[in-house]
């Protein structure tokens, strides 16, 4: 599965990217037709 992770207003850690990839990879057991996913992370409340 192709996973595109985009972060706005911060740089995600390697641990966060790995966590997201692991969780989204498990979606294939529910639907084998999932070919890609896109994740957009936003950091809110920056002053």
Tab-separated table of C-alpha atoms in Angstrom:
chain	number	residue	atom	x	y	z
A	1	UNK	CA	0.000	0.000	0.000
A	2	UNK	CA	1.222	3.471	-0.858
A	3	UNK	CA	0.957	5.798	2.155
A	4	UNK	CA	1.456	9.543	1.715
A	5	UNK	CA	2.026	11.427	4.985
A	6	UNK	CA	1.926	15.233	4.928
A	7	UNK	CA	2.495	17.419	7.983
A	8	UNK	CA	1.563	21.078	8.262
A	9	UNK	CA	3.262	23.437	10.746
A	10	UNK	CA	5.574	20.743	12.164
A	11	UNK	CA	7.918	17.901	11.261
A	12	UNK	CA	6.611	14.493	12.313
A	13	UNK	CA	8.992	12.191	14.154
A	14	UNK	CA	10.136	8.888	12.725
A	15	UNK	CA	8.146	7.139	15.471
A	16	UNK	CA	4.929	8.921	14.422
A	17	UNK	CA	5.441	8.037	10.757
A	18	UNK	CA	6.096	4.404	11.674
A	19	UNK	CA	2.976	4.315	13.866
A	20	UNK	CA	0.794	5.692	11.057
A	21	UNK	CA	2.260	3.305	8.499
A	22	UNK	CA	1.723	0.305	10.777
A	23	UNK	CA	-1.889	1.196	11.523
A	24	UNK	CA	-2.818	1.931	7.917
A	25	UNK	CA	-1.122	-1.212	6.618
A	26	UNK	CA	-3.501	-3.283	8.705
A	27	UNK	CA	-6.461	-1.948	6.670
A	28	UNK	CA	-5.710	-4.473	3.934
A	29	UNK	CA	-7.167	-7.253	6.077
A	30	UNK	CA	-10.557	-5.505	5.824
A	31	UNK	CA	-10.407	-4.607	2.138
A	32	UNK	CA	-7.747	-5.920	-0.230
A	33	UNK	CA	-8.673	-3.283	-2.843
A	34	UNK	CA	-7.139	-0.415	-0.857
A	35	UNK	CA	-4.132	0.678	-2.907
A	36	UNK	CA	-3.159	3.979	-1.290
A	37	UNK	CA	-3.961	6.351	1.523
A	38	UNK	CA	-3.207	9.973	2.260
A	39	UNK	CA	-2.732	11.361	5.771
A	40	UNK	CA	-2.594	15.089	6.515
A	41	UNK	CA	-1.434	16.055	10.008
A	42	UNK	CA	-2.143	19.558	11.287
A	43	UNK	CA	-0.673	21.190	14.340
A	44	UNK	CA	-3.284	23.550	15.724
A	45	UNK	CA	-3.007	26.203	18.374
A	46	UNK	CA	0.440	27.488	17.481
A	47	UNK	CA	1.038	30.956	18.863
